[in-house]
PDB file of C-alpha atoms in Angstrom:
ATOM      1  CA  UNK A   1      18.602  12.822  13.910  1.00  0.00           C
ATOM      2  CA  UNK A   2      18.686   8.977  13.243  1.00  0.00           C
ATOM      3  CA  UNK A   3      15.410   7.405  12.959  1.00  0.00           C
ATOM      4  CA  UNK A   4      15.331   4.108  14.427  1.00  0.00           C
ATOM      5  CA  UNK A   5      12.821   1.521  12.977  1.00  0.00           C
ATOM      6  CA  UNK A   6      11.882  -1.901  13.808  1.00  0.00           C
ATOM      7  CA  UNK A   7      10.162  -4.218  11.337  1.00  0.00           C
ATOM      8  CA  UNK A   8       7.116  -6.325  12.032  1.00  0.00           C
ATOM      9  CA  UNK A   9       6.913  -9.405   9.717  1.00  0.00           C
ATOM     10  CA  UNK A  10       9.666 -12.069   8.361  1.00  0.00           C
ATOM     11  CA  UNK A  11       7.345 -13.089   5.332  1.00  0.00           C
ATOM     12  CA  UNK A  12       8.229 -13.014   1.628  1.00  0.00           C
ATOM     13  CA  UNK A  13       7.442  -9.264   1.571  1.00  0.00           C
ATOM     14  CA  UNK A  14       9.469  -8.466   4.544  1.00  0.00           C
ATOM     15  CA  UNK A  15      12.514 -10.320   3.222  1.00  0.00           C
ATOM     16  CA  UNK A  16      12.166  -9.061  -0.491  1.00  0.00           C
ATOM     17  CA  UNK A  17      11.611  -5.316   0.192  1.00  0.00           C
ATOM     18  CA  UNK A  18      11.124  -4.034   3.664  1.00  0.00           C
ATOM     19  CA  UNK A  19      14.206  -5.656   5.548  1.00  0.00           C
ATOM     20  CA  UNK A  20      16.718  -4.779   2.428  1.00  0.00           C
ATOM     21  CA  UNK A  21      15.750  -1.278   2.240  1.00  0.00           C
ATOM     22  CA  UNK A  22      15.779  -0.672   5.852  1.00  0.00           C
ATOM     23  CA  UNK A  23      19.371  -2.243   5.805  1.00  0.00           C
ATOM     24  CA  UNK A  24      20.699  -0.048   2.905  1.00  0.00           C
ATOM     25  CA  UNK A  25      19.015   2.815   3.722  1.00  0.00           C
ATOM     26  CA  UNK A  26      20.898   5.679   5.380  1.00  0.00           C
ATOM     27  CA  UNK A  27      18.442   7.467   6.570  1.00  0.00           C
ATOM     28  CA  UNK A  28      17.246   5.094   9.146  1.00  0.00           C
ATOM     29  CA  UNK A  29      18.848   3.027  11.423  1.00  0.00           C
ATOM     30  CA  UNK A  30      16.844  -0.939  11.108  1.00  0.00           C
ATOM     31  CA  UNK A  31      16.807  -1.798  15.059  1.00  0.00           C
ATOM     32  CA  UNK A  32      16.008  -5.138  14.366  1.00  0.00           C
ATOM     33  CA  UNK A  33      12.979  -7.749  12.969  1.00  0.00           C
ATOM     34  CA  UNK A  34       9.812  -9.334  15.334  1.00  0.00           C
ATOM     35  CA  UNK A  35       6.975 -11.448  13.717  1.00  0.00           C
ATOM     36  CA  UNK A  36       3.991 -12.785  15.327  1.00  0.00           C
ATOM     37  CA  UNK A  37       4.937 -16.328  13.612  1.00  0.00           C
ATOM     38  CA  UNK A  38       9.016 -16.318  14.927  1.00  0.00           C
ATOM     39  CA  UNK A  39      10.046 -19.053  12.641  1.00  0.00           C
ATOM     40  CA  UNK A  40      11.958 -17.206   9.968  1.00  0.00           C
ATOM     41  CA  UNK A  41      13.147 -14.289  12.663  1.00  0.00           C
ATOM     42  CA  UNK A  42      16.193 -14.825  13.334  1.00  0.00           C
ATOM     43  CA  UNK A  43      17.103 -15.977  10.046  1.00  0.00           C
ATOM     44  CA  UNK A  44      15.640 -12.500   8.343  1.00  0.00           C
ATOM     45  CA  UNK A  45      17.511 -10.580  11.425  1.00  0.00           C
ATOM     46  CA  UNK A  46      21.239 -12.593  11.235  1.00  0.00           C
ATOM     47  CA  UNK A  47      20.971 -11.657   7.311  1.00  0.00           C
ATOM     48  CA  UNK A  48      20.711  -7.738   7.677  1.00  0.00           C
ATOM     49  CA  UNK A  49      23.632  -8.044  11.269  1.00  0.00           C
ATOM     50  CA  UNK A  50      20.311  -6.747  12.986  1.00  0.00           C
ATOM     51  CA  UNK A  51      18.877  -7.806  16.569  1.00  0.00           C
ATOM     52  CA  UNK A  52      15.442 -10.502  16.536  1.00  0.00           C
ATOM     53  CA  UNK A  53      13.208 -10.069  19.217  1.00  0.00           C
ATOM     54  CA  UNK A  54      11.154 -12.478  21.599  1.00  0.00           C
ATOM     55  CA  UNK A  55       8.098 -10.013  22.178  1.00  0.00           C
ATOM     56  CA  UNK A  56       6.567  -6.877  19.863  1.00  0.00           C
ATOM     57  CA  UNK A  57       6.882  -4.833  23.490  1.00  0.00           C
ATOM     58  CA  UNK A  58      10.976  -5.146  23.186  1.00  0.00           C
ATOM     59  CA  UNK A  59      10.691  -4.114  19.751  1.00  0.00           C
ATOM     60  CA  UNK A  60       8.471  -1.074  20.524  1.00  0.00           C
ATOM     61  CA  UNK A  61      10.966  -0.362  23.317  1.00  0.00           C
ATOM     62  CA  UNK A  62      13.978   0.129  21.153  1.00  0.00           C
ATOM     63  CA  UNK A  63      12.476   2.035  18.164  1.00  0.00           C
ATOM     64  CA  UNK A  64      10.942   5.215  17.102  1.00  0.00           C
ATOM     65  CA  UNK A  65       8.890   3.795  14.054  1.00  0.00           C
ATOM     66  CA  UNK A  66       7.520   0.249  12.898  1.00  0.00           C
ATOM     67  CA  UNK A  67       7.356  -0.876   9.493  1.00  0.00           C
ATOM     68  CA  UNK A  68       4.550  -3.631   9.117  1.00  0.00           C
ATOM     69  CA  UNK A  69       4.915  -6.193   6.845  1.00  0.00           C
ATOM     70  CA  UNK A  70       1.719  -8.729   7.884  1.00  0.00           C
ATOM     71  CA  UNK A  71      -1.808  -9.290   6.776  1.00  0.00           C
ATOM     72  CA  UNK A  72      -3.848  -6.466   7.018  1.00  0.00           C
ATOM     73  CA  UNK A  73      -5.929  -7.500   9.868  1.00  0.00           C
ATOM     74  CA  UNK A  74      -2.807  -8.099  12.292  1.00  0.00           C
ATOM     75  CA  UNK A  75      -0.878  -5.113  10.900  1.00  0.00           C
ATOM     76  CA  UNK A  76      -4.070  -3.192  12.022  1.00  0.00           C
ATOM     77  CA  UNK A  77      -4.144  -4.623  15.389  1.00  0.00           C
ATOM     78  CA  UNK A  78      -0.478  -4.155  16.115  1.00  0.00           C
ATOM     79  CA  UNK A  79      -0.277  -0.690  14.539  1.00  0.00           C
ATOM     80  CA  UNK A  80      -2.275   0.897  17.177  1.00  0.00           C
ATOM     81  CA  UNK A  81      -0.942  -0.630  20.203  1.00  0.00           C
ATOM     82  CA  UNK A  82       2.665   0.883  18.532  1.00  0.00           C
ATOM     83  CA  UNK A  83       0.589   4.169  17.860  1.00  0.00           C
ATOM     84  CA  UNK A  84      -0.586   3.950  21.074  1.00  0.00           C
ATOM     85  CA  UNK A  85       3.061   3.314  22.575  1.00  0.00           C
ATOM     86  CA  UNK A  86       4.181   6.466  20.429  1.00  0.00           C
ATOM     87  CA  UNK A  87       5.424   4.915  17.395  1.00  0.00           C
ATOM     88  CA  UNK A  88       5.065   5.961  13.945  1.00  0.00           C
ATOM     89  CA  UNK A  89       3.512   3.698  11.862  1.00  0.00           C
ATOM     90  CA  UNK A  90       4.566   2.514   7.893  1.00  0.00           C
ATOM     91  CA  UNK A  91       1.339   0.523   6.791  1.00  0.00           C
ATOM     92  CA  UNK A  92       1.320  -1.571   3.733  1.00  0.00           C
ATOM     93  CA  UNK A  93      -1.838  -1.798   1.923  1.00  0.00           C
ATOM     94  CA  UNK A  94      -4.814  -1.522   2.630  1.00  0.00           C
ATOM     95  CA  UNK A  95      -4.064  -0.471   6.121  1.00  0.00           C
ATOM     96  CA  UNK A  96      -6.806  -2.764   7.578  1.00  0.00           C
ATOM     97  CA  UNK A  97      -8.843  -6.141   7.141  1.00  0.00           C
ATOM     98  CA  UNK A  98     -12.350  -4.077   7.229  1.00  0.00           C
ATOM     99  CA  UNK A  99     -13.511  -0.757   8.088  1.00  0.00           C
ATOM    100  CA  UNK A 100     -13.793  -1.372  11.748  1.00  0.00           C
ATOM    101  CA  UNK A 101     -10.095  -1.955  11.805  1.00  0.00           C
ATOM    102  CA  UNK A 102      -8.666   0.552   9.846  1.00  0.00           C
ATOM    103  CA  UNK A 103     -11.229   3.614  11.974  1.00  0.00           C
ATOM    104  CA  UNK A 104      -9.795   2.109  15.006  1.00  0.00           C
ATOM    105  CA  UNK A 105      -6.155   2.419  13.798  1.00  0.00           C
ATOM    106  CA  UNK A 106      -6.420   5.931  12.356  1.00  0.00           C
ATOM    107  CA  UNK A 107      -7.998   7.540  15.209  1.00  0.00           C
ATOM    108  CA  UNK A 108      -5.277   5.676  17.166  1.00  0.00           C
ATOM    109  CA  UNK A 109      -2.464   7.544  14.772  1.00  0.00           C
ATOM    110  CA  UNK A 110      -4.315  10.873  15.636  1.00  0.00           C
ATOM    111  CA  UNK A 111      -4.878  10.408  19.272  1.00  0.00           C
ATOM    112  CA  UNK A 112      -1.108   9.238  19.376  1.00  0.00           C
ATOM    113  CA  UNK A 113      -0.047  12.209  16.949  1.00  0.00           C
ATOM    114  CA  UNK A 114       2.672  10.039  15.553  1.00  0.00           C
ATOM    115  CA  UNK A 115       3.510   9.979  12.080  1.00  0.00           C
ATOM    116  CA  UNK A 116       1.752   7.719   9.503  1.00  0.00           C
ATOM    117  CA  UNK A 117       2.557   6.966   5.722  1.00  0.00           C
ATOM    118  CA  UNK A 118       0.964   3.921   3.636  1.00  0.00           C
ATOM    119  CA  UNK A 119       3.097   2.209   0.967  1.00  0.00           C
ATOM    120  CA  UNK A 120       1.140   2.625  -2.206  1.00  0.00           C
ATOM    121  CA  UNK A 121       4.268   1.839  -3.708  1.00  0.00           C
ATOM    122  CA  UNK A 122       3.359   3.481  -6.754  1.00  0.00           C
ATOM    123  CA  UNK A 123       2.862   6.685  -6.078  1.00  0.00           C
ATOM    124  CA  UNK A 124       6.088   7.081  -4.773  1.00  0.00           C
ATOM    125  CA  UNK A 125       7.797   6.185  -8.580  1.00  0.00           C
ATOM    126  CA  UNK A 126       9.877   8.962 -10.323  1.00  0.00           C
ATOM    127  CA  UNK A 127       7.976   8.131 -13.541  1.00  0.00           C
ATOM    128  CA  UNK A 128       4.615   8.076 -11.854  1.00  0.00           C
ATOM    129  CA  UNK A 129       5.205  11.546 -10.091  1.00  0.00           C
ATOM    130  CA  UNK A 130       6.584  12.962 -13.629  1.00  0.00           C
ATOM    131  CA  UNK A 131       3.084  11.516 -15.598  1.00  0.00           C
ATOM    132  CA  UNK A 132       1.400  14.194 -12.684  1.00  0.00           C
ATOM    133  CA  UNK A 133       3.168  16.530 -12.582  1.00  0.00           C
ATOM    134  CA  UNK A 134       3.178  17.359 -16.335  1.00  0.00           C
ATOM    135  CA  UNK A 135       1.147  14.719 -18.884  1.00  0.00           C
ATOM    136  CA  UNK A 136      -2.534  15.440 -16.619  1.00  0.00           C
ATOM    137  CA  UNK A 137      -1.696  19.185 -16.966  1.00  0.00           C
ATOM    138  CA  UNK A 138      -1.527  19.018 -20.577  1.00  0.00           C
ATOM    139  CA  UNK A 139      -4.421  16.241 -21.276  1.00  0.00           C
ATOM    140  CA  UNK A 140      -6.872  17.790 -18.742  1.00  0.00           C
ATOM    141  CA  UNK A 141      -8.658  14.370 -19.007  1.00  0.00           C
ATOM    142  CA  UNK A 142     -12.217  14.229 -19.137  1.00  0.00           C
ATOM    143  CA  UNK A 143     -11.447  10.410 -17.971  1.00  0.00           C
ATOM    144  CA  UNK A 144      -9.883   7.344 -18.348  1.00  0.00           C
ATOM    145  CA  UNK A 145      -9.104   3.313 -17.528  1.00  0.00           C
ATOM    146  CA  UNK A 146      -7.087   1.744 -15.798  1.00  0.00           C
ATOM    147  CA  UNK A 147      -6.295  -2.251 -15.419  1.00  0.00           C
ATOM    148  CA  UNK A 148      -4.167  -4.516 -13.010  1.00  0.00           C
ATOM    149  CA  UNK A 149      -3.598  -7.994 -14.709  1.00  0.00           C
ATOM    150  CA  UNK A 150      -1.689 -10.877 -13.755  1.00  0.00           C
ATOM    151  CA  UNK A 151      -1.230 -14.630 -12.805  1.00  0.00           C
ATOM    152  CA  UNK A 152      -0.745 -14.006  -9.336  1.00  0.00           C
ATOM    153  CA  UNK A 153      -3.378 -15.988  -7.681  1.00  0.00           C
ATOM    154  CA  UNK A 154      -3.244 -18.865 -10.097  1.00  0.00           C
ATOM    155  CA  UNK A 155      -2.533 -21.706  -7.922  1.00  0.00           C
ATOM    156  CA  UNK A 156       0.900 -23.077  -7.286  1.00  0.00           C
ATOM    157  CA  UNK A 157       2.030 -18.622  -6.826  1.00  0.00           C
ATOM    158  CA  UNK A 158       4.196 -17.615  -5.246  1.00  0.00           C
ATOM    159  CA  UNK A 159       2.451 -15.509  -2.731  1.00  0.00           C
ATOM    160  CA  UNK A 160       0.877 -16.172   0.411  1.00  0.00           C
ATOM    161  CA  UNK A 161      -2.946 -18.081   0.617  1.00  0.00           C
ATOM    162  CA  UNK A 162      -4.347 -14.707   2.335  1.00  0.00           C
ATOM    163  CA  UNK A 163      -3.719 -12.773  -0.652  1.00  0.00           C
ATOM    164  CA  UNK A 164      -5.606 -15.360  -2.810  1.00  0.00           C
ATOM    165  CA  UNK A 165      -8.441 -16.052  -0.199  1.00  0.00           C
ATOM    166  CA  UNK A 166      -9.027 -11.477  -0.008  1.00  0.00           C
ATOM    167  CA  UNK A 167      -9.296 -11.674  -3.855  1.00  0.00           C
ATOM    168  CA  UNK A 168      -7.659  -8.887  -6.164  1.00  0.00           C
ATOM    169  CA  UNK A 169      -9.906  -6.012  -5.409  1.00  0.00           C
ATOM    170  CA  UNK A 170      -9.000  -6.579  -1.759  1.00  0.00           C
ATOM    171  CA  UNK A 171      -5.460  -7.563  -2.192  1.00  0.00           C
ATOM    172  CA  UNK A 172      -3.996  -5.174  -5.168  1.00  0.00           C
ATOM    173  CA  UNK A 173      -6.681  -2.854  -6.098  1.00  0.00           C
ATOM    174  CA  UNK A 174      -5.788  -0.393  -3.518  1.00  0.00           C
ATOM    175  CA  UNK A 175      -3.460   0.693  -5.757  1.00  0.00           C
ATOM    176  CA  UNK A 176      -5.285   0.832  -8.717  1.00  0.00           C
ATOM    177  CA  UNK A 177      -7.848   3.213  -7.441  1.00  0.00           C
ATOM    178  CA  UNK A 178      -4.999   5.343  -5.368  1.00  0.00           C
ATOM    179  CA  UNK A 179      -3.866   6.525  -8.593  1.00  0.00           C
ATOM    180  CA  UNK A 180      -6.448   6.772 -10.565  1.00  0.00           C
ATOM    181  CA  UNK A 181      -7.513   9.194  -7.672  1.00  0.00           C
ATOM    182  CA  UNK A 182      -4.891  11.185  -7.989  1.00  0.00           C
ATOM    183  CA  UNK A 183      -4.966  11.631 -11.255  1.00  0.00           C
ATOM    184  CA  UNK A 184      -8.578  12.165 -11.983  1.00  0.00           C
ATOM    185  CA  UNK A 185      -9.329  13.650  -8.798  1.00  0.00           C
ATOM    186  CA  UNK A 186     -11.206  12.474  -5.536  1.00  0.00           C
ATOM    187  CA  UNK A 187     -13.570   8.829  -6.307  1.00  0.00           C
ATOM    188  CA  UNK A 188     -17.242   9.904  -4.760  1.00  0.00           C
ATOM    189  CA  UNK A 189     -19.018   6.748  -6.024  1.00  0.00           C
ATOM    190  CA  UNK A 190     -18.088   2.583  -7.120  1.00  0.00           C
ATOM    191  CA  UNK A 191     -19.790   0.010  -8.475  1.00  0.00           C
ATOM    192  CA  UNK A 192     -18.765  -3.245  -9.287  1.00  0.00           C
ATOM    193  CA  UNK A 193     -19.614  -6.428 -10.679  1.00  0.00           C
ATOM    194  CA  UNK A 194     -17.290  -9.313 -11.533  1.00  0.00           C
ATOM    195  CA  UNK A 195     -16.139 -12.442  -9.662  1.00  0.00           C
ATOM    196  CA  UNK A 196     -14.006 -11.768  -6.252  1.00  0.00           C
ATOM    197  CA  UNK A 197     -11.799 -14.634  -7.379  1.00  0.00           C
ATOM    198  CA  UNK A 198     -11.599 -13.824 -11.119  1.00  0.00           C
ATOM    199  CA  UNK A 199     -12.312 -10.901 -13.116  1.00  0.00           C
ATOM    200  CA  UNK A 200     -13.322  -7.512 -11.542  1.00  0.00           C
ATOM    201  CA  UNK A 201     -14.710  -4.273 -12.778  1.00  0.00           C
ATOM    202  CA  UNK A 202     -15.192  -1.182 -11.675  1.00  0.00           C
ATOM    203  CA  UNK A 203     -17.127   1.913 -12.637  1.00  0.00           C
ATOM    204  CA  UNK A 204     -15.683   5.067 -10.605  1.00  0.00           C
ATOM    205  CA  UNK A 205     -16.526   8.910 -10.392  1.00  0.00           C
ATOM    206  CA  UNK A 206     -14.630  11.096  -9.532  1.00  0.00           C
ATOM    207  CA  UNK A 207     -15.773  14.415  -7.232  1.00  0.00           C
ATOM    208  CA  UNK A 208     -14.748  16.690 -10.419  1.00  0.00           C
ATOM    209  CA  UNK A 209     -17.262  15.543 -13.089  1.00  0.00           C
ATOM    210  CA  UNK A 210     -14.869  12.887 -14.420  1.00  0.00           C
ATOM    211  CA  UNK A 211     -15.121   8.876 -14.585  1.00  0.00           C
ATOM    212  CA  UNK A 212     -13.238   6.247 -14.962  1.00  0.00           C
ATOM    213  CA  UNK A 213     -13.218   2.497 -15.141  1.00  0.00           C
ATOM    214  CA  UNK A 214     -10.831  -0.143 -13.598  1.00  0.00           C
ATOM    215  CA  UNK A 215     -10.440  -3.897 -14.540  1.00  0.00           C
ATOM    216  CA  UNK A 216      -8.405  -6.130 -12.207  1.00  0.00           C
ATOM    217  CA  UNK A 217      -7.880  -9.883 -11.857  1.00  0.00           C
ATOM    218  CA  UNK A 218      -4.605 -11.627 -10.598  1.00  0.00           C
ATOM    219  CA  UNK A 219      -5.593 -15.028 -12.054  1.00  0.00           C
ATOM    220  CA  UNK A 220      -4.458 -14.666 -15.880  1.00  0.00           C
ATOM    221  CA  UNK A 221      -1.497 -16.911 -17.386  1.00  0.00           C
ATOM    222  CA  UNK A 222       1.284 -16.916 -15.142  1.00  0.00           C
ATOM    223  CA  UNK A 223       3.553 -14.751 -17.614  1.00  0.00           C
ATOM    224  CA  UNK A 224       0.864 -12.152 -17.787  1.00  0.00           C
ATOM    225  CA  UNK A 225       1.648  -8.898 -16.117  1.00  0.00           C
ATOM    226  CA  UNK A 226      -0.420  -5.400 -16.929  1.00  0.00           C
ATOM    227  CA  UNK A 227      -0.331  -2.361 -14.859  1.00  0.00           C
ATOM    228  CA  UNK A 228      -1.284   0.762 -17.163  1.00  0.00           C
ATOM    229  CA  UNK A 229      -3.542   3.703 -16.978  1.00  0.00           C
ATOM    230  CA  UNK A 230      -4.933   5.532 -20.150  1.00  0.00           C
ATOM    231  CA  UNK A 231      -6.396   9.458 -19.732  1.00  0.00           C
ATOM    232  CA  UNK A 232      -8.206  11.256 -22.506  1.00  0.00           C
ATOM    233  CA  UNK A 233      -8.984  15.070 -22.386  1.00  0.00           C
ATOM    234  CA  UNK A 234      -9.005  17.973 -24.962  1.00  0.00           C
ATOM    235  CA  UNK A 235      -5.340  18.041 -24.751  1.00  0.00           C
ATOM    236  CA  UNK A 236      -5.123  14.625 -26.464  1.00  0.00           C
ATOM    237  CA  UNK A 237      -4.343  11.384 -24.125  1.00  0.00           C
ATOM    238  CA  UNK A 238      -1.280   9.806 -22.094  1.00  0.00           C
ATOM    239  CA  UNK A 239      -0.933   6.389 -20.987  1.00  0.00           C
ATOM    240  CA  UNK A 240       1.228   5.114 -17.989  1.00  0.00           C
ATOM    241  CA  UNK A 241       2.949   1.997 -17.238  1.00  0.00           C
ATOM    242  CA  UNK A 242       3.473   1.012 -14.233  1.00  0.00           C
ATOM    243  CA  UNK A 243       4.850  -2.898 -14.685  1.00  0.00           C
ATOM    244  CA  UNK A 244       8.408  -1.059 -13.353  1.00  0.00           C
ATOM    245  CA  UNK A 245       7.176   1.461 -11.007  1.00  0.00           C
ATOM    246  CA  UNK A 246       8.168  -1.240  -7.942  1.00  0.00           C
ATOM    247  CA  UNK A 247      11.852  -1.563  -7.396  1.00  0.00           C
ATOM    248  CA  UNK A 248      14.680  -0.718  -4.760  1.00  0.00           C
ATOM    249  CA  UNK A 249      14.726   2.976  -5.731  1.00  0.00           C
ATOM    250  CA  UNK A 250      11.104   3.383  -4.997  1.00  0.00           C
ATOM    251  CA  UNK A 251      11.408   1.428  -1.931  1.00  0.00           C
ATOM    252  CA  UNK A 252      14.106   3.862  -0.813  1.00  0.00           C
ATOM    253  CA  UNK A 253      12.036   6.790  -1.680  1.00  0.00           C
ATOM    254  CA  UNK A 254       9.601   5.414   0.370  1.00  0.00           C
ATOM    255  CA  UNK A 255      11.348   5.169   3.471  1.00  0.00           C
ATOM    256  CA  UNK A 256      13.265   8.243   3.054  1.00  0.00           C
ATOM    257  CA  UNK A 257      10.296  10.968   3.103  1.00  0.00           C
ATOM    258  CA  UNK A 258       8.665   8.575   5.781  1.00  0.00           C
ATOM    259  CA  UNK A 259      12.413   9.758   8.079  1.00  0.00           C
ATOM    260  CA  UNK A 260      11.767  13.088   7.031  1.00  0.00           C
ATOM    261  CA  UNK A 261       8.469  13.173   7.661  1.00  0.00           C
ATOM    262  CA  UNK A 262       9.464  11.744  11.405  1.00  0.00           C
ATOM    263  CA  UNK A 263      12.390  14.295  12.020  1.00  0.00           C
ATOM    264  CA  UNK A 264      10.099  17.540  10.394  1.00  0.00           C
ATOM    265  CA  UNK A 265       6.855  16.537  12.713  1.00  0.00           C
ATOM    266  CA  UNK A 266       5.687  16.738   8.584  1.00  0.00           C
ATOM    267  CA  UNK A 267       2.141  14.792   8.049  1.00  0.00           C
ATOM    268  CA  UNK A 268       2.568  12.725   4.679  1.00  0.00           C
ATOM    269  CA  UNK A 269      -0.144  12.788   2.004  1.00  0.00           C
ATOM    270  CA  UNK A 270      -0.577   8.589   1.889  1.00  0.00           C
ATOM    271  CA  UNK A 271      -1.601   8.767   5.752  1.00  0.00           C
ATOM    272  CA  UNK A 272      -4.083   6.744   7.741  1.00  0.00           C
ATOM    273  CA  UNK A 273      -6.475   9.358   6.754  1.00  0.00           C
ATOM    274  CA  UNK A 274      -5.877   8.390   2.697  1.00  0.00           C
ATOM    275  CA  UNK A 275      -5.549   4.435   4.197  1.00  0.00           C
ATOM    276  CA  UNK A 276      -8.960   5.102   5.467  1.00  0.00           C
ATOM    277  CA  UNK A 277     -10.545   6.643   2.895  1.00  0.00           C
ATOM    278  CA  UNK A 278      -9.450   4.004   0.317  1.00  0.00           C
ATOM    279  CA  UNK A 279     -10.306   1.178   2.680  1.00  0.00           C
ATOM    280  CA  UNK A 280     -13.809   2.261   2.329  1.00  0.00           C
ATOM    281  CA  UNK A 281     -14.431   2.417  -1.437  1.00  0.00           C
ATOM    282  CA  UNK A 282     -12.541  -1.166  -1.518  1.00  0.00           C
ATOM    283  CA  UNK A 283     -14.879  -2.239   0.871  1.00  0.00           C
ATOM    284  CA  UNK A 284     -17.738  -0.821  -1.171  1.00  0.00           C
ATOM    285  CA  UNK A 285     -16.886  -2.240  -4.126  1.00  0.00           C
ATOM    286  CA  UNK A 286     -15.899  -5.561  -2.807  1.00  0.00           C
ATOM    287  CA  UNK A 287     -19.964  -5.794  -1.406  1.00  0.00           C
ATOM    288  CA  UNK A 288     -21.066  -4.935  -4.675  1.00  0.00           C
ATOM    289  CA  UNK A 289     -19.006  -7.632  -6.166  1.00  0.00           C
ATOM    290  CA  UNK A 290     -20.282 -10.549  -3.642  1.00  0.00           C
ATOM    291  CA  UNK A 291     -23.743  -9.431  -3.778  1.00  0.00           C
ATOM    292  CA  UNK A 292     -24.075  -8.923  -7.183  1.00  0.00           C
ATOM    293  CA  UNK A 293     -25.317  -5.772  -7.325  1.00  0.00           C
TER     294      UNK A 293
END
């Protein structure tokens, strides 16, 4: 079975990752590109020999999953009208633009029983799977840090003014915490102080007894780029970069067990229900960080 899948979206994200790996994937046939903005459509469509449509209904008509590739709070709203229409749904992150939105959308997935999977692009890295499945076995980490530093945001970037304006706890630390979850085990409690548009820390623990601590900001010098996590335990430490864990292979490993998971009626672990759960602790921590508390 050939899984058909329509994209939503003809941004910079769409046309850097989504559309190409769609196109040169071959387990998935790309149906074809809508956006709720249709300027760069057709363009985005006529590159990858695929069909641009007028309405999101066409789309929905002509496709058994949709790959979003919009700000949160639209890819929210348009996610559960597909889940509602019987589509499977691949969410970027978060899955949401508040907690409202993202509850709506996963009970949506589950009243729909469609398949879900969010793109926490990391987690889906051969060298990030290998640093699980063997260096936290051996360390046994009592703990550990994590940070997520670049130039991003400075102004004159190169990515879009939504980004900046959700600061990088909203925009990028989804992915931060993701894996420091999965490595240290499920995050029970956040706090946070910092500035929303600078420098942001966080103080997690985890369900298991064990903490950790995560620094973010997105507005260093532009050539700055950090993406690391450091675990201590009694069977010494580990560190993981993940400045390479993004790339075409990752993208395709994406998309691939999202198929599979759509032709096995499987239920991937990065679901709504994950989407949800880390939309809430963002959430958390992003109060913290405006109230000061």
């Amino acid at each position: 079975m050939t899984v058909t899948i329509g994209l939503v979206g003809a941004g910079r994200r769409a046309a850097h990752v989504h559309a190409p790996t769609l196109a040169g994937s071959p387990d998935v046939s790309f149906t074809g590109v809508w956006a709720p903005t249709p300027g760069p459509v057709r363009e985005l469509a006529d590159r990858h020999h695929v069909r641009s449509f007028d309405r999101f209904a066409d789309l929905l008509d002509h496709c058994d999953a949709v790959a979003f590739a919009v700000p949160p709070p639209v890819q929210a709203e348009l996610a559960t009208v597909a889940a509602q229409r019987g589509k499977s749904v691949f969410l970027e992150r978060p899955m949401a633009g508040d907690i409202a939105g993202a509850e709506q959308l996963a009970e949506a997935v589950q009243r729909g029983k469609v398949v879900s999977q969010i793109g926490l692009v990391w987690r889906y890295s051969t060298d990030v799977r290998r640093f699980l499945s063997t260096e936290v076995g051996r360390v046994k980490p009592d703990g550990g840090a994590g940070r997520l530093i670049s130039g991003s945001h400075r102004p004159g970037g190169s990515v879009s003014a939504w980004r900046v304006e959700r600061g990088v706890l909203r925009d990028q630390g989804v992915d931060l915490l993701d894996l420091l979850e999965a490595i240290l085990g499920p995050i029970v409690g956040v706090r946070a102080h910092g500035d929303r548009g600078g420098w942001v820390g966080l103080m997690l623990d985890h369900q298991v007894g064990r903490f950790s601590e995560a620094s973010m900001s997105a507005t260093a010098a532009p050539e700055t780029f950090r993406a690391d996590i450091e675990i201590f335990g009694p069977g010494g430490g580990a560190a993981l970069d993940c400045t390479r864990a993004s790339g075409p292979h990752t993208y395709r490993t994406m998309y691939q067990e999202f198929a599979d998971a759509i032709r096995n009626g499987g239920a991937p672990v990065l679901d709504v229900r994950h989407g949800l759960h880390l939309q809430r602790l963002i959430e958390s921590a992003d109060t913290e960080v405006l109230l000061g508390t």
